[in-house]
Short mmCIF file of C-alpha atoms in Angstrom, two decimals:
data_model
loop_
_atom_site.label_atom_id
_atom_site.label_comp_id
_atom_site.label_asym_id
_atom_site.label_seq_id
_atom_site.Cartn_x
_atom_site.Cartn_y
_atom_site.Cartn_z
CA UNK A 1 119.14 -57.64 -78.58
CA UNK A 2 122.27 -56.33 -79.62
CA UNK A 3 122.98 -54.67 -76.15
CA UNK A 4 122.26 -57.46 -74.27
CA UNK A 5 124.62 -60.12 -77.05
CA UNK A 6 127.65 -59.52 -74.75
CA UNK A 7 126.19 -60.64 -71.78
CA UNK A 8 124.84 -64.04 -73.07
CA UNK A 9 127.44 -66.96 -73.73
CA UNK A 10 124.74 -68.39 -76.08
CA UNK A 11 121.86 -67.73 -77.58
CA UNK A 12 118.96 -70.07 -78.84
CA UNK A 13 118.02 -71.01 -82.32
CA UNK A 14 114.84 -68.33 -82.25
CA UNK A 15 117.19 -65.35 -80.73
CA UNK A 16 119.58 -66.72 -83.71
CA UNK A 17 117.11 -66.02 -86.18
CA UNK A 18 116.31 -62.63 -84.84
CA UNK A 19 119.53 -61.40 -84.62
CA UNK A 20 120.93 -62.76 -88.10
CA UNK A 21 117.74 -61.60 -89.25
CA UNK A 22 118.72 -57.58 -88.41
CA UNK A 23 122.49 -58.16 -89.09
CA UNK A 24 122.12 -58.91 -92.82
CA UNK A 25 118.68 -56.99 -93.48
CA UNK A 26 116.60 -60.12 -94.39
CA UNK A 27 114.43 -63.10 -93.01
CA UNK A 28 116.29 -65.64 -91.42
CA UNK A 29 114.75 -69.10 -90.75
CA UNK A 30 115.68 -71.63 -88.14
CA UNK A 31 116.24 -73.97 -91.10
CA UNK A 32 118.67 -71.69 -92.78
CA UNK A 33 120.70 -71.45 -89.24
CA UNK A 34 121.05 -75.14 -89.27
CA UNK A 35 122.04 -75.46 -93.02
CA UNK A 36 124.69 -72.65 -92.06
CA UNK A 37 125.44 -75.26 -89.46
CA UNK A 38 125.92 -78.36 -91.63
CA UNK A 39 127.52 -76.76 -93.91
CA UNK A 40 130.08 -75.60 -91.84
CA UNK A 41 129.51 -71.68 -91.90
CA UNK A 42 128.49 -71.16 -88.37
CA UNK A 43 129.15 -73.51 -85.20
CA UNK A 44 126.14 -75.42 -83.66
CA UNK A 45 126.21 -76.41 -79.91
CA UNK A 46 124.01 -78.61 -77.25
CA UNK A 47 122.98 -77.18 -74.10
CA UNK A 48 122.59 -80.18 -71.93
CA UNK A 49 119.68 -79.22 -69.63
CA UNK A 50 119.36 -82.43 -67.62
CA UNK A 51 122.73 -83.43 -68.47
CA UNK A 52 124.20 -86.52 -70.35
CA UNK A 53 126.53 -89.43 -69.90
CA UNK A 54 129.29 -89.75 -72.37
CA UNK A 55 132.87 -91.23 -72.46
CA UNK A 56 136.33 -89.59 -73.72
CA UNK A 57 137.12 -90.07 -77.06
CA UNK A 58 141.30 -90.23 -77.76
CA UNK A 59 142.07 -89.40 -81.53
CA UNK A 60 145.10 -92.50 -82.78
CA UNK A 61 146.60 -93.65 -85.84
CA UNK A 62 144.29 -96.51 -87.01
CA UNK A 63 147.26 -98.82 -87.55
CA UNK A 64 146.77 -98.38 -83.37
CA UNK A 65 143.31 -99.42 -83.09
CA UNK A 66 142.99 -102.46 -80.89
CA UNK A 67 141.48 -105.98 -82.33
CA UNK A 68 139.85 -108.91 -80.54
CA UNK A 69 139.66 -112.87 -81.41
CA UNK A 70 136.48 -113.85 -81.73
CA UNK A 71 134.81 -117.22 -83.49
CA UNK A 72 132.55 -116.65 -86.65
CA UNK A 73 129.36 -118.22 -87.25
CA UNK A 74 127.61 -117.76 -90.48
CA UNK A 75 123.77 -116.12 -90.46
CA UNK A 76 122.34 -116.04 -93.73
CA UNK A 77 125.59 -116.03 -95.75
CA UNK A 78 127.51 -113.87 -93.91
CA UNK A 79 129.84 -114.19 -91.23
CA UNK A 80 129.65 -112.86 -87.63
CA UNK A 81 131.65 -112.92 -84.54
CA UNK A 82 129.67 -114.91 -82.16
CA UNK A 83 132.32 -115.46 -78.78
CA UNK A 84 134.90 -112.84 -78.48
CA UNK A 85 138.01 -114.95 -76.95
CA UNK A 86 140.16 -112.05 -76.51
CA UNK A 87 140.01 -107.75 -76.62
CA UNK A 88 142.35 -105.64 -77.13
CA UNK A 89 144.90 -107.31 -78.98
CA UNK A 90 147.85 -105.15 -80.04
CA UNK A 91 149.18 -106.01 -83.75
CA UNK A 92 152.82 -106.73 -82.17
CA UNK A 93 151.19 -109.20 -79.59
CA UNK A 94 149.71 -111.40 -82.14
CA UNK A 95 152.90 -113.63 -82.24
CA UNK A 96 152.71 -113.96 -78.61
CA UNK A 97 148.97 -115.17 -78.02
CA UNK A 98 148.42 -118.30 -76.74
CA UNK A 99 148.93 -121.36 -78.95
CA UNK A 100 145.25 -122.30 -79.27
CA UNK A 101 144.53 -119.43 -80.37
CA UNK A 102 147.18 -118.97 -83.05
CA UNK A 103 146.18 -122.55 -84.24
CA UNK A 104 142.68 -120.85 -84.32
CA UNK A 105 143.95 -118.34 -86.65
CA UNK A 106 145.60 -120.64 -88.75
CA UNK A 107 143.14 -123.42 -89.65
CA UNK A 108 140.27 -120.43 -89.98
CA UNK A 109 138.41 -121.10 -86.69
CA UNK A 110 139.02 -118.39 -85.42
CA UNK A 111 139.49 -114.53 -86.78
CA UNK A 112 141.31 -111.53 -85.69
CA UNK A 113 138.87 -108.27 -86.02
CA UNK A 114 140.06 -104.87 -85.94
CA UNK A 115 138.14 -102.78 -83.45
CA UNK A 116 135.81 -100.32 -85.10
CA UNK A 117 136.02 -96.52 -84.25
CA UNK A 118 134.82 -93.15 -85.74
CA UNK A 119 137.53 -92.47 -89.21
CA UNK A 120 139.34 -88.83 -88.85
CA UNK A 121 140.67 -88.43 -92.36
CA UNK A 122 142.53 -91.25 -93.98
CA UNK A 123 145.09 -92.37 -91.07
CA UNK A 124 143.19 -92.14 -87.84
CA UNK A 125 140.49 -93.05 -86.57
CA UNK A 126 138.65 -92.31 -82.66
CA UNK A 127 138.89 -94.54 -79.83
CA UNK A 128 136.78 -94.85 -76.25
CA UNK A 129 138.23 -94.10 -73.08
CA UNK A 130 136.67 -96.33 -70.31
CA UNK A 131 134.49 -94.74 -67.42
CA UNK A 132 131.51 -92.80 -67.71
CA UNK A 133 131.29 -88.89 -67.56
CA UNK A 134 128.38 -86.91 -67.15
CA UNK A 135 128.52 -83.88 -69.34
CA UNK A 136 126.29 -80.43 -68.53
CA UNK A 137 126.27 -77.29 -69.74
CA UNK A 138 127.11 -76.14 -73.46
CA UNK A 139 128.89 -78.76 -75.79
CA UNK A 140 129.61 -77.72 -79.47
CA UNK A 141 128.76 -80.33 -82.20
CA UNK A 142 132.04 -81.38 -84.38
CA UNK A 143 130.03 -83.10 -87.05
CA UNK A 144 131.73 -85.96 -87.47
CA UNK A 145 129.77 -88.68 -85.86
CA UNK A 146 125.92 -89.34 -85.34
CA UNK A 147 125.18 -85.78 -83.90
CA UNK A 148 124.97 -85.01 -88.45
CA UNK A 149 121.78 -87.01 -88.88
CA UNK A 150 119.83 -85.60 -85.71
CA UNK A 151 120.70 -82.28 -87.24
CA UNK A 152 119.91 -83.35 -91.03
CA UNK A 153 116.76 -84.88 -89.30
CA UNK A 154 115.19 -81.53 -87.97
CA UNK A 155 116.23 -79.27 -90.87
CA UNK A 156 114.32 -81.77 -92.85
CA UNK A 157 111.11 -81.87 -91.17
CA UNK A 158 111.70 -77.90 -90.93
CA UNK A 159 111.89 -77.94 -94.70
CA UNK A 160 109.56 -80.49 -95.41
CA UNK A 161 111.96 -83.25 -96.77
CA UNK A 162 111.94 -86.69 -96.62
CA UNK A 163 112.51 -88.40 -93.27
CA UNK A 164 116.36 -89.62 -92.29
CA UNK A 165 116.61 -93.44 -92.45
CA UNK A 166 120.71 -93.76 -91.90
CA UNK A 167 122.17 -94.55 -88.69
CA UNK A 168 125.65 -94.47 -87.16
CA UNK A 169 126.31 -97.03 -84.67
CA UNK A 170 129.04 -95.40 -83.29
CA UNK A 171 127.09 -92.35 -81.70
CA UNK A 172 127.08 -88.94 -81.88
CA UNK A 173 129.82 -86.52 -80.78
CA UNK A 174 130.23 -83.20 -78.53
CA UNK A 175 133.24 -81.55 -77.91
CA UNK A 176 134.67 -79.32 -75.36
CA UNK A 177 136.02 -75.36 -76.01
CA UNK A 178 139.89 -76.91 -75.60
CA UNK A 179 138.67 -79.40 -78.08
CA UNK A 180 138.27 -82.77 -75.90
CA UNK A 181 135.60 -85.12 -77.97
CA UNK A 182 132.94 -87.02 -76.04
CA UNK A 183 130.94 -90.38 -77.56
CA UNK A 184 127.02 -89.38 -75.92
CA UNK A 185 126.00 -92.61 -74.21
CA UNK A 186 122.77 -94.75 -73.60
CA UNK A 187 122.25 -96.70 -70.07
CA UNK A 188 121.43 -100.22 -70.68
CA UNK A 189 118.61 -100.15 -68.35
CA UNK A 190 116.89 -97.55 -70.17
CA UNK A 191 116.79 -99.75 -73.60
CA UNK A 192 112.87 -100.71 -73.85
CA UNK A 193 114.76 -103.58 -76.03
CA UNK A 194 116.74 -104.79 -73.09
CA UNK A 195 115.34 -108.09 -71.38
CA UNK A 196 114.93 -106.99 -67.93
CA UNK A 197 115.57 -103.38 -68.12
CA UNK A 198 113.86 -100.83 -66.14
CA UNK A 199 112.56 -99.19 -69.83
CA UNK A 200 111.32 -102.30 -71.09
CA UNK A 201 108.95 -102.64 -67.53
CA UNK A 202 107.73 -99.06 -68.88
CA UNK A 203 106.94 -100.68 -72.17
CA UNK A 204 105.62 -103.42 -71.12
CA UNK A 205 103.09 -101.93 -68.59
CA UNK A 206 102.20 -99.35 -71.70
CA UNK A 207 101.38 -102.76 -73.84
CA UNK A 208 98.85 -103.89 -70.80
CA UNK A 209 97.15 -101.07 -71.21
CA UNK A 210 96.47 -100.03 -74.43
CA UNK A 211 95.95 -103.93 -75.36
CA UNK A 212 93.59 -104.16 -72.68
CA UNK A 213 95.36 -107.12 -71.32
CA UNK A 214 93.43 -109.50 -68.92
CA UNK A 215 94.56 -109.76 -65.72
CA UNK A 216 95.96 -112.93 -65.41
CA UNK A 217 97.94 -112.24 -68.34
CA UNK A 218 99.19 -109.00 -67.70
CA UNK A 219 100.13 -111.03 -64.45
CA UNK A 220 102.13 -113.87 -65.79
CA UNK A 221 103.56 -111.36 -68.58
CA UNK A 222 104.85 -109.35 -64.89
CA UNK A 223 106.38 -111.83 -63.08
CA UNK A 224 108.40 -113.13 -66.41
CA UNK A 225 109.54 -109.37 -66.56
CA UNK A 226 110.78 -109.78 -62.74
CA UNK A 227 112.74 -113.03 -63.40
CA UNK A 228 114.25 -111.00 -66.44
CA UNK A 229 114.93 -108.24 -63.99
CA UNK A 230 116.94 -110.52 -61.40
CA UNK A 231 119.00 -112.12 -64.35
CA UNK A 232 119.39 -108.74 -65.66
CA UNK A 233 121.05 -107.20 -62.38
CA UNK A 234 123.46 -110.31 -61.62
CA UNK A 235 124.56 -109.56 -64.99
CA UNK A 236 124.86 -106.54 -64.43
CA UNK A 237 126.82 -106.32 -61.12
CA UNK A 238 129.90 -108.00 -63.14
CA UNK A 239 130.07 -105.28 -65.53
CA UNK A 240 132.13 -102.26 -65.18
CA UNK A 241 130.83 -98.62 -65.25
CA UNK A 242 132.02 -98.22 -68.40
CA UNK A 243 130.16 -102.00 -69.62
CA UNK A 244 126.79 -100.64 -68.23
CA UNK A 245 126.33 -98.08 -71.73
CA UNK A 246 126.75 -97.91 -75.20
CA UNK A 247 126.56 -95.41 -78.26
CA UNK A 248 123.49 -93.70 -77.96
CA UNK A 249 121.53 -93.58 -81.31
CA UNK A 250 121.63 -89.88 -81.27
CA UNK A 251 121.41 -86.69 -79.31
CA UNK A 252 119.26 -86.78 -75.82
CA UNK A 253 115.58 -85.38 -76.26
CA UNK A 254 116.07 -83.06 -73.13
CA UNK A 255 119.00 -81.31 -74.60
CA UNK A 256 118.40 -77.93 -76.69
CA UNK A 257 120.24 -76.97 -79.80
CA UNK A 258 121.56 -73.37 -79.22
CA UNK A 259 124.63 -71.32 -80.86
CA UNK A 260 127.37 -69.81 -78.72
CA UNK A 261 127.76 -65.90 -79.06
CA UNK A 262 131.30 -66.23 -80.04
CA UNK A 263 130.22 -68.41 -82.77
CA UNK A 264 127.38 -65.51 -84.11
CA UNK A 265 129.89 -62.68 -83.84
CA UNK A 266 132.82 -64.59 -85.94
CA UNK A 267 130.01 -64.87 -88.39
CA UNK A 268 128.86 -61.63 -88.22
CA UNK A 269 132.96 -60.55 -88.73
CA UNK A 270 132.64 -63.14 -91.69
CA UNK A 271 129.84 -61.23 -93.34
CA UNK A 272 130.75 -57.74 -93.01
CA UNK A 273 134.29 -58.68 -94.18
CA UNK A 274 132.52 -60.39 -97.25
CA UNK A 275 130.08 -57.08 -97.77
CA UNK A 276 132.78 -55.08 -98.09
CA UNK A 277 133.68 -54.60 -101.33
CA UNK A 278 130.67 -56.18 -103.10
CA UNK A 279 128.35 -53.69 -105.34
CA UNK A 280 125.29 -52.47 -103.40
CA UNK A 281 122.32 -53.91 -104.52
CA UNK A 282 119.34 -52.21 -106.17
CA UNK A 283 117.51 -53.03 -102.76
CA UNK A 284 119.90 -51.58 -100.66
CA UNK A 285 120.12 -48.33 -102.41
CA UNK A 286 116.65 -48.11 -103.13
CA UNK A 287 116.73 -48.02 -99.14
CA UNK A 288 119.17 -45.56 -98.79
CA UNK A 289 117.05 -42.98 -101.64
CA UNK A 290 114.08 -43.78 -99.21
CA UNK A 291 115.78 -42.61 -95.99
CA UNK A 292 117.97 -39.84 -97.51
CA UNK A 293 114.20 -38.55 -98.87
CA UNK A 294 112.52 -39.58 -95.43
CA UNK A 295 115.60 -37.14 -93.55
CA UNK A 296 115.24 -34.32 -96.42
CA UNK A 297 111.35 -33.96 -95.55
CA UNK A 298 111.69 -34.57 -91.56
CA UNK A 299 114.51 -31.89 -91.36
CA UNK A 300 113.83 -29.28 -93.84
CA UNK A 301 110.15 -29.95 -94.77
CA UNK A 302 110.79 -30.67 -99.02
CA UNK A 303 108.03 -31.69 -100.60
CA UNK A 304 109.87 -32.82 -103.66
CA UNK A 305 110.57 -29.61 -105.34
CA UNK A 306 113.66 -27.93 -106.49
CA UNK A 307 116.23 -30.67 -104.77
CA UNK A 308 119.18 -28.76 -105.51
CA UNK A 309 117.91 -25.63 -103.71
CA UNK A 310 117.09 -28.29 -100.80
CA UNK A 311 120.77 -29.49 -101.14
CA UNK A 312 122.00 -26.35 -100.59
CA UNK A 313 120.03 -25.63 -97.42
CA UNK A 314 121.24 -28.53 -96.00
CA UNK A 315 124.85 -28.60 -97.23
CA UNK A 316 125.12 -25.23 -95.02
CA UNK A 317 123.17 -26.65 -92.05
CA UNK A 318 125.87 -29.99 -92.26
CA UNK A 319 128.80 -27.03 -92.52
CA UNK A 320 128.07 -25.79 -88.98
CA UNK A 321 128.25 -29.34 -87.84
CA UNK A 322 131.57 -29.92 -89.20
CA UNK A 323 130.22 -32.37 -91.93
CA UNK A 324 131.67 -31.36 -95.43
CA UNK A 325 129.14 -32.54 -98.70
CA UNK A 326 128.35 -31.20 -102.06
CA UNK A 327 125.11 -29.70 -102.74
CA UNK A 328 125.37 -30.96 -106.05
CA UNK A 329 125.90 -34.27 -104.93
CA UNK A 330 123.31 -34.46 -102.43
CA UNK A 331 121.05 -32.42 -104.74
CA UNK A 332 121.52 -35.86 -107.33
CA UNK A 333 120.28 -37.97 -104.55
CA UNK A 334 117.70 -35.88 -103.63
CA UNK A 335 116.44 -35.87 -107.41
CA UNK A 336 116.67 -39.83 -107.26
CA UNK A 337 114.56 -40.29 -104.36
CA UNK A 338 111.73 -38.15 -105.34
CA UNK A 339 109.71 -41.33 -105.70
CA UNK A 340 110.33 -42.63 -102.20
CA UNK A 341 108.15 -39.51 -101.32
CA UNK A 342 105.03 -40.72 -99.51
CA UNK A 343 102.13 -39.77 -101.75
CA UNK A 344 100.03 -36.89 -100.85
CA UNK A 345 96.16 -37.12 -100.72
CA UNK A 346 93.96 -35.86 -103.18
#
């Protein structure tokens, strides 16, 4: 494993576990690479196998973010936007908007929204570059957007926990090695909640069968789907690229969560520099009494008797090596690991 590390640019969560696993000397579960993950100790990536459609993400002051006039209609006590007159409104163009509008303002008709976008800290927030990119390859995970709860979701059911219920309607994030973040996106026509989308055909087909649905029904149900289809793609040949998706509800199913190697030898750099100075534990030197006694009987046949004699047989075979050690040293060691002996039949 470790011969072939600098050869792979990542490695999955399994050869993760295995190689964490032999670098600190104890079991390693793919839920404890993920906690490492969320809780920032080791850098999670994506490897998009089929690849993904996403759209760049510019980071701005959210004094900067763009609003939109839209007219409010009250649903069960609380106030939506239901037409959006105008996007991307500027805070210094609000003086200059059209006089209908401002009037709007003024009597309460109408209502200026802030656009929403993904907070960075206190003072900025993330906003969505239009056009459509499709992403492949290895993406790392910044966890600051939706990509948290898909991860939270698996090392729960790893763990046993209880099931994730939050969302983030903004989407989850990937970003590039020079740092460029990417918003994942979902294609309209694969929404099974869309009227008239290619997914919702799928679903509806599915329904036929498992209801058992009589032909003439599952007939009329079809051609209503079709009309839905035809409105759906006259709509649809207005919008832009960019107007044909929206935030996906989390990561793609196809894609694989894996860890670059950079990322597992910075954390391997992490540990040893943490090891350093720290007592070693009774484990540990249990260990090293059980291989110093393992070497003593492999080398220079001791069965357990008279260490120091041992000590000094092999402080003078180490001499004409060029390795320099006290007998009485070793011969302390040796006396200490008498119990790692193997035990000899009756």
């Amino acid at each position: 494993m470790s011969k072939l590390l600098k050869f792979k640019e990542w490695l999955t969560l399994e050869e993760t576990v295995r190689h964490l696993s032999i670098i600190i000397d104890e079991e390693v579960t793919e839920a404890d690479v993920l906690r490492l993950a969320l809780d920032r100790h080791l850098q999670l990536s994506v490897n998009f196998v089929n690849g993904a459609k996403a759209n760049l993400m510019r980071v701005i002051p959210m004094k900067e973010m763009p609003m939109f006039v839209a007219r409010m209609s009250e649903v069960g006590g609380i106030e939506f936007p239901l037409d959006i007159l105008r996007n991307n409104v500027k805070p210094d163009e609000v003086p200059s908007l059209p006089d209908e509008i401002r009037r709007g303002l003024e009597d309460g008709t109408l209502c200026l929204i802030q656009e929403q976008g993904t907070a960075i800290g206190e003072d900025k927030t993330l906003r969505a570059e239009r056009g459509v990119k499709t992403l492949h390859g290895v993406w790392d995970l910044p966890l600051i957007g939706a990509e948290c709860l898909d991860i939270e979701h698996h090392y729960q059911q790893l763990t046993g926990g209880p099931e994730i219920t939050l969302a983030d309607v903004e989407g989850p994030l990937v970003q590039s090695p020079e740092g460029e973040l990417y918003r994942l996106l979902e294609s309209w026509d694969e929404n099974e909640f869309q009227s008239g989308s290619s997914a919702s055909l799928e679903k509806l087909k599915q329904c036929i069968v498992e209801n058992n649905i009589e032909a003439s029904k599952a007939g009329e149900l079809l051609r209503k789907h079709k009309a839905d289809r035809h409105k759906f793609l006259e709509k649809q040949r207005r919008w832009t690229d960019s107007d044909r998706y929206y935030p996906a509800g989390g990561l793609p199913d196809d894609c694989v969560f894996v860890v670059r190697t950079s990322s597992v030898q910075e954390f391997q750099a992490r540990m040893t520099d943490s090891t350093k100075d720290r007592p070693v534990s009774t484990r540990e030197r249990n260990k090293y009494l059980e291989i110093i006694a393992a070497l003593a009987c492999a080398g220079w046949g001791w069965d357990g008797k008279e260490p120091y004699r041992i000590a000094k047989e092999i402080q003078n075979d180490a001499a004409l090596k060029g390795f320099t050690i006290s007998d009485r040293t070793l011969g302390e060691k040796l006396k200490e690991a008498v119990e790692h002996l193997p035990a000899k039949p009756n």
